[in-house]
Coordinates of C-alpha atoms and ligand atoms in Angstrom, one line a residue:
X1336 CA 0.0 0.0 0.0
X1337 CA 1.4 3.7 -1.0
X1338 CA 2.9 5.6 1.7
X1339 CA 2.0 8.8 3.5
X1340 CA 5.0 10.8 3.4
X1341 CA 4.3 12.8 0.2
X1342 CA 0.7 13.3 -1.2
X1343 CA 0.4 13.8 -5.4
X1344 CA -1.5 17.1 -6.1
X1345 CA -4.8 17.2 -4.6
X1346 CA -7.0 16.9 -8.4
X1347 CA -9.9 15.2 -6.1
X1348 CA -10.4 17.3 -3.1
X1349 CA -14.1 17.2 -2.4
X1350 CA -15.0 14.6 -4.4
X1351 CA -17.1 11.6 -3.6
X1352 CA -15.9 8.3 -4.4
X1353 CA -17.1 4.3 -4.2
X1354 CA -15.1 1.9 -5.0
X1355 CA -16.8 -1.4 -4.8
X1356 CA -14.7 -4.5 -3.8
X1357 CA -12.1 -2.4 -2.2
X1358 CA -11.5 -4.3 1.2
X1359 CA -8.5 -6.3 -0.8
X1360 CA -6.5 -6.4 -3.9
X1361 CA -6.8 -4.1 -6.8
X1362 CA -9.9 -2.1 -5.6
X1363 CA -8.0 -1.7 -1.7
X1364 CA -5.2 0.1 -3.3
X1365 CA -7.7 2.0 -6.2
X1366 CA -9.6 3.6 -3.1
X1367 CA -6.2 5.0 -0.8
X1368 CA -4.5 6.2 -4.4
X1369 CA -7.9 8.2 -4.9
X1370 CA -8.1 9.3 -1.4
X1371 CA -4.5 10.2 -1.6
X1372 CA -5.8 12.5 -4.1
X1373 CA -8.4 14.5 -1.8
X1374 CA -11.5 12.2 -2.2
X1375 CA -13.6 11.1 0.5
X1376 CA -14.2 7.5 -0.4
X1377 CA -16.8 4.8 0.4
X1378 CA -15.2 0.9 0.6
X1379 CA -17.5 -1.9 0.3
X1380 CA -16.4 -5.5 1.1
X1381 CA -18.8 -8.5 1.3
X1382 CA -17.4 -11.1 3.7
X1383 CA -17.0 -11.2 7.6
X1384 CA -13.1 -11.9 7.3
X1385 CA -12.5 -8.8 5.3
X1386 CA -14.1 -6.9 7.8
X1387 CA -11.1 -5.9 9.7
X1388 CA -8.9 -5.1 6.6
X1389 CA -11.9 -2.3 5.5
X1390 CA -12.0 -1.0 8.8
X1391 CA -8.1 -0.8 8.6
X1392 CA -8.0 0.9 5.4
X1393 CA -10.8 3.1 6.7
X1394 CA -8.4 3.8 9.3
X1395 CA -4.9 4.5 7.0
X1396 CA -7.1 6.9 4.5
X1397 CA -8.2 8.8 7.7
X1398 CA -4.6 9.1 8.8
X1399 CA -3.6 11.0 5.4
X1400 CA -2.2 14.5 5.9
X1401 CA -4.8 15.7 3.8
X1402 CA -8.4 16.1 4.3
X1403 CA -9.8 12.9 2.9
X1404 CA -12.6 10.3 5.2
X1405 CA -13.4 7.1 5.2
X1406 CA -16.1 4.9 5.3
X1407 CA -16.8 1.1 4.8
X1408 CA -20.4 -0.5 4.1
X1409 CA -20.7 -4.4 3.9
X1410 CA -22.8 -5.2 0.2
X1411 CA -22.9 -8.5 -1.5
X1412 CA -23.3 -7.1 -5.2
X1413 CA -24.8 -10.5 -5.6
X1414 CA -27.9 -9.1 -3.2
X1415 CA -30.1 -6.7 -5.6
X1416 CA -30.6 -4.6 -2.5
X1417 CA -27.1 -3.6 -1.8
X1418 CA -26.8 -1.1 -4.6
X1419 CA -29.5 1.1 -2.3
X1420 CA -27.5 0.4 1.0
X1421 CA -24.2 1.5 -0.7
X1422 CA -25.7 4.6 -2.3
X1423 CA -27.8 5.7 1.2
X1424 CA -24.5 5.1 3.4
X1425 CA -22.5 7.2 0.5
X1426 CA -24.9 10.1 1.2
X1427 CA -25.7 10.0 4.9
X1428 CA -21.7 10.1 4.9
X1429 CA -20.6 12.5 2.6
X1430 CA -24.0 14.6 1.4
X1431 CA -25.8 14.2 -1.8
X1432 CA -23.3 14.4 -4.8
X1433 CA -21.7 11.2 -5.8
X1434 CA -18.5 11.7 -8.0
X1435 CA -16.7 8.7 -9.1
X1436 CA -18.1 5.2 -9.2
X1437 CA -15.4 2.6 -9.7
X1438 CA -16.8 -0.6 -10.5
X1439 CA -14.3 -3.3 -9.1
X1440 CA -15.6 -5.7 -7.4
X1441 CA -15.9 -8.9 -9.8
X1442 CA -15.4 -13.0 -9.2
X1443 CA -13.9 -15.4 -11.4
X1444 CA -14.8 -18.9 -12.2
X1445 CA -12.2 -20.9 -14.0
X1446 CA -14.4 -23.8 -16.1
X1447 CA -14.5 -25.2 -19.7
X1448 CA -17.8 -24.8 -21.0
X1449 CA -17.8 -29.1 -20.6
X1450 CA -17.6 -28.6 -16.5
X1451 CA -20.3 -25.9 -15.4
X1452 CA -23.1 -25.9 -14.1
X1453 CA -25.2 -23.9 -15.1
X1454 CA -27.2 -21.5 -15.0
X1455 CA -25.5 -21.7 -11.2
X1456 CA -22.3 -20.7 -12.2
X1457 CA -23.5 -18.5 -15.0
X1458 CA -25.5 -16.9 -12.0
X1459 CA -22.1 -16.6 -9.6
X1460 CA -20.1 -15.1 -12.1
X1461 CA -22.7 -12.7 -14.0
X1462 CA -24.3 -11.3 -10.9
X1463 CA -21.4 -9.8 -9.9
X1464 CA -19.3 -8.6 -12.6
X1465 CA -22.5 -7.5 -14.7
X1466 CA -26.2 -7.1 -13.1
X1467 CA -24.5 -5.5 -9.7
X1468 CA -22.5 -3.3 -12.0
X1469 CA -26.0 -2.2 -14.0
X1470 CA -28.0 -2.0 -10.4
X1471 CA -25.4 0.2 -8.8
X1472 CA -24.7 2.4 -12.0
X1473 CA -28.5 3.6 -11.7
X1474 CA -29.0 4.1 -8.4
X1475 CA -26.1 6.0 -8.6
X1476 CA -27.4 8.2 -11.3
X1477 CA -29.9 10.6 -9.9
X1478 CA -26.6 11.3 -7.2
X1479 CA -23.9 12.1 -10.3
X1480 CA -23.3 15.8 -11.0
X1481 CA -21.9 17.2 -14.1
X1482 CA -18.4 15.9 -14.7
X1483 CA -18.8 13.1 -13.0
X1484 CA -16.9 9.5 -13.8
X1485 CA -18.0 6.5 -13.8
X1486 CA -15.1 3.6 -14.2
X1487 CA -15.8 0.1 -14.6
X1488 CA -12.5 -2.5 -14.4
X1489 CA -12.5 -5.1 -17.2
X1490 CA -9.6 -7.7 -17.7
X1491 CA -7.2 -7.9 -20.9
X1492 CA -9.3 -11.0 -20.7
X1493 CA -12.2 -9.5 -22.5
X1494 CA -10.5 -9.7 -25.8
X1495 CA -8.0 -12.5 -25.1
X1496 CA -10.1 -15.6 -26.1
X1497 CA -8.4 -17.6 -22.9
X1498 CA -9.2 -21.1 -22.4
X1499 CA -11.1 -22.3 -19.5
X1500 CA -12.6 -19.1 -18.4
X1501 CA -15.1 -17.6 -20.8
X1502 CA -17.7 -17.1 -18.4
X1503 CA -15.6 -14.6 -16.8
X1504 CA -14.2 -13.1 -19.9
X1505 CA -17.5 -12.9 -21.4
X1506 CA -18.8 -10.9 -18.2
X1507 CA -15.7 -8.4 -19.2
X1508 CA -16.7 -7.9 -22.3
X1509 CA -20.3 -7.2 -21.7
X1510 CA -18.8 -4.4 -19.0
X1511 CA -16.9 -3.3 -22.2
X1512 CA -19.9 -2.8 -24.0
X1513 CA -21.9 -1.3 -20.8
X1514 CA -19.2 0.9 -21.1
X1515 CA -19.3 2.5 -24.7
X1516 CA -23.1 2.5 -24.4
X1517 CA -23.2 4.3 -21.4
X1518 CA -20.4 6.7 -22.3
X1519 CA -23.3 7.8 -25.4
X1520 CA -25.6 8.0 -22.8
X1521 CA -24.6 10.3 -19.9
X1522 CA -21.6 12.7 -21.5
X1523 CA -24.1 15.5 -22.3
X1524 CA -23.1 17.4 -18.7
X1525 CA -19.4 16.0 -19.2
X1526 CA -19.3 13.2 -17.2
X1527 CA -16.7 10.3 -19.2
X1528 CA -17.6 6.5 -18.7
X1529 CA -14.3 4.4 -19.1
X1530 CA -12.9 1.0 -18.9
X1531 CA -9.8 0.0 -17.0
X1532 CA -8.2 -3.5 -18.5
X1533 CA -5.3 -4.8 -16.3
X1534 CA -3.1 -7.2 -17.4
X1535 CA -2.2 -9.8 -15.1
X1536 CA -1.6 -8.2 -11.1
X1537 CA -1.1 -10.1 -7.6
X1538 CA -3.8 -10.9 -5.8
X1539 CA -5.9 -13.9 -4.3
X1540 CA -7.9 -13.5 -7.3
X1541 CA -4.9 -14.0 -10.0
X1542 CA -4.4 -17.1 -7.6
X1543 CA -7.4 -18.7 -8.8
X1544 CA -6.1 -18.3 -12.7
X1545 CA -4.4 -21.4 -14.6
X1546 CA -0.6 -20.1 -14.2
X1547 CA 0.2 -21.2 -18.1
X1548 CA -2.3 -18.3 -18.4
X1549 CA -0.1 -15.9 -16.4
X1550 CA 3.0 -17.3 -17.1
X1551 CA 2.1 -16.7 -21.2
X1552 CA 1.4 -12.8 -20.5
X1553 CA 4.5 -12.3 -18.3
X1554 CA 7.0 -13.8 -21.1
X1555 CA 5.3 -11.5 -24.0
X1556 CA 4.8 -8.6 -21.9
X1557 CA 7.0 -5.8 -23.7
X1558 CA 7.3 -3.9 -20.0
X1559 CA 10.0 -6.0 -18.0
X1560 CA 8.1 -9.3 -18.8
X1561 CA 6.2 -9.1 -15.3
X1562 CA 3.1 -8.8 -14.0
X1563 CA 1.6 -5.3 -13.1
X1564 CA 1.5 -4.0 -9.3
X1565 CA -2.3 -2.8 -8.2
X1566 CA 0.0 0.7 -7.8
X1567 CA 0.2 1.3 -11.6
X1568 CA -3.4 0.0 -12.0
X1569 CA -4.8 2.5 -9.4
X1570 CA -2.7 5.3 -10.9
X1571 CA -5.2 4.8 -13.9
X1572 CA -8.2 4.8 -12.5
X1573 CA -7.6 7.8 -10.4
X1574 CA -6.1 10.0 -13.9
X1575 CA -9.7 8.9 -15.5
X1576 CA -11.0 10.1 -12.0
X1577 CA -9.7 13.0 -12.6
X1578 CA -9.9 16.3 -14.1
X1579 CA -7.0 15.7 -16.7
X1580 CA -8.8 12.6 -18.4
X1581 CA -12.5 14.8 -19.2
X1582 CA -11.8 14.1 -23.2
X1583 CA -11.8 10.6 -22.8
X1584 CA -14.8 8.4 -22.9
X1585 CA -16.1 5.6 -24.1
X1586 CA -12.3 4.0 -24.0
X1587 CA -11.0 0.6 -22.9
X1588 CA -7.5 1.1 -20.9
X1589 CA -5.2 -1.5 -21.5
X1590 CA -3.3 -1.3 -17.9
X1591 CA -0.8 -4.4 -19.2
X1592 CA 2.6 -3.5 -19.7
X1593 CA 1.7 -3.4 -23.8
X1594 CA 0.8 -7.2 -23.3
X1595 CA -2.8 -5.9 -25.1
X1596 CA -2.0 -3.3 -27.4
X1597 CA -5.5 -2.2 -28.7
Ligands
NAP184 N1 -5.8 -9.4 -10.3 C1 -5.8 -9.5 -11.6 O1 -4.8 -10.0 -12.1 C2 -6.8 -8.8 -12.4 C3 -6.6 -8.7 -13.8 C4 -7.6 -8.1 -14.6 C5 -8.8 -7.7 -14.0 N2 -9.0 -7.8 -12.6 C6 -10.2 -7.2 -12.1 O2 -9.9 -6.4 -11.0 C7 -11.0 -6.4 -10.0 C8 -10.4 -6.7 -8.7 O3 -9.7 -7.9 -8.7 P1 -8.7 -8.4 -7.6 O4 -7.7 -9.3 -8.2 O5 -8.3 -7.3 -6.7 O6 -9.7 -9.4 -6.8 P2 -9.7 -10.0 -5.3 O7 -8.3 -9.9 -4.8 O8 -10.4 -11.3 -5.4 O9 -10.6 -9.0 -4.5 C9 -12.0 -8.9 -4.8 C10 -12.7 -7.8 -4.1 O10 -14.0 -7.8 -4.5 C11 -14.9 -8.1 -3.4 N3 -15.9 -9.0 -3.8 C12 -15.9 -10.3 -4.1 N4 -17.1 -10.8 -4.3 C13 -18.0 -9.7 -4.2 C14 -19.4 -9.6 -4.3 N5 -20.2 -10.6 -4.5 N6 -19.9 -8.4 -4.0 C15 -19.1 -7.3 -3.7 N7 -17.8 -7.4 -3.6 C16 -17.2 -8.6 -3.8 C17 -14.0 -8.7 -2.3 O11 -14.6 -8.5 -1.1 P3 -14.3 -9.5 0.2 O12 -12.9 -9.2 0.6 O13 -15.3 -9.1 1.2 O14 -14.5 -10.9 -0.3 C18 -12.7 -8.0 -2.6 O15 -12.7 -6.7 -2.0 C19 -11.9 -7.5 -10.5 O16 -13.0 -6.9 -11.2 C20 -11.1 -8.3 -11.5 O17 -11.9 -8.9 -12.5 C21 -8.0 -8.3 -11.8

């Protein structure tokens, strides 16, 4: 997790932003980067063990030398009510503008089409990285002022045609195409809808991938043939989060290390 000694410039103070999924991994380090920024930032997290960790970062964000609070609100994205108590804590918190929506939290299932069951699986992996995403988008809405960002996190995997995990993949890609068509939607008062595609980055999730998988992207990864750190991914999400990024929309950001090039 990113230090405290030096703060970047302060391109979100008084913002608003919720980060879903953000207890752990990529979306833990996504919501201190933006709060190192200036934003006030809402963490949600699903399961009693993470608990502790959300509380903790609630803690480290509140320690910043800059103005920026905390808060952290338990929602299954699976649970079609959880969009409502995200959005009602977010407000009770921090007042009635809502910012920056970064859609992270997402599950993956790694299963030839042979070995699921479905729809249960289909279910598992869709209610999360696609109906949560399309619940919490809209109850966001009516909260989103002018210029506001919405960022949903997608996987190189969208486009990669891997083996053994298309119902994950698939998910990505329909967050892809929420993406564009929601970018045509909503930029009349400036707001900018983007993707953020990471390549490859440590976590418990990456665990759970077939490591030929990972160990194919590392060796043709042009960037020092590694995997990405959730540092250089939250460094993204926080320039589209920004004020620099408000001619971009619509786009897919390949966060690989030029392993996906388009
Ligand atoms: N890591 C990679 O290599 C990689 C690459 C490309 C894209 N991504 C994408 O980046 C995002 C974050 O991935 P990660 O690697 O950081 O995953 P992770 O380490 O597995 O963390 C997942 C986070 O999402 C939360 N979450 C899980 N199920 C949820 C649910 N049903 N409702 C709400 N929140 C839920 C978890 O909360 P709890 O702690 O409470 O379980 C946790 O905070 C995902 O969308 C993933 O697809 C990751």
């Amino acid at each position: 997790m990113a230090g405290n000694s030096e703060l970047p410039a302060q391109t979100l103070e008084g913002k608003v932003a919720i980060v879903t999924g953000s207890s752990r991994g990529l979306g833990a380090e996504m919501a201190m980067d933006l709060a190192r920024r200036g934003a006030n930032v809402v963490i949600t997290y699903t399961s009693q063990s993470s608990e502790s960790k959300a509380k903790q970062l609630v803690s480290d964000i509140k320690a910043l030398s800059n103005s920026s609070e905390a808060i952290s609100v338990r929602a299954d994205m699976r649970d079609t009510s959880s969009p409502k108590v995200i959005v009602d804590a977010t407000l009770k918190a921090f007042g009635p503008e809502i910012h920056v929506l970064v859609n992270n939290a997402g599950v993956a299932l790694s299963k030839n089409l042979s070995e699921m069951s479905l729809p249960e699986d289909y279910d598992s992996v869709y209610e999360v990285n696609v109906r949560g995403v399309i619940l919490l988008t809209q109850a966001v809405l009516p909260h989103l002022p002018p210029r506001s960002r919405i960022i949903n996190i997608s996987s190189v995997g969208a486009r990669a045609g891997f083996a053994g995990v298309s119902l994950y993949t698939s998910s990505k890609a329909a967050l892809e195409g929420l993406t564009r068509s929601w970018a045509g939607e909503l930029g009349g008062n400036g707001t900018t809808v983007n993707a953020v595609a990471p390549g490859p980055v440590k976590s418990d999730m990456l665990d759970t991938i077939d490591p030929k998988i990972v160990k194919m992207q590392m060796d043709n990864t042009p960037v020092q043939k590694r995997v990405g750190t959730a540092e250089e991914v939250a460094g993204v999400v926080s320039w589209l989060a920004g004020p620099e990024s408000a001619w971009v929309s619509g786009q897919v950001l390949c966060a690989s290390g030029g392993w996906m090039m388009y």
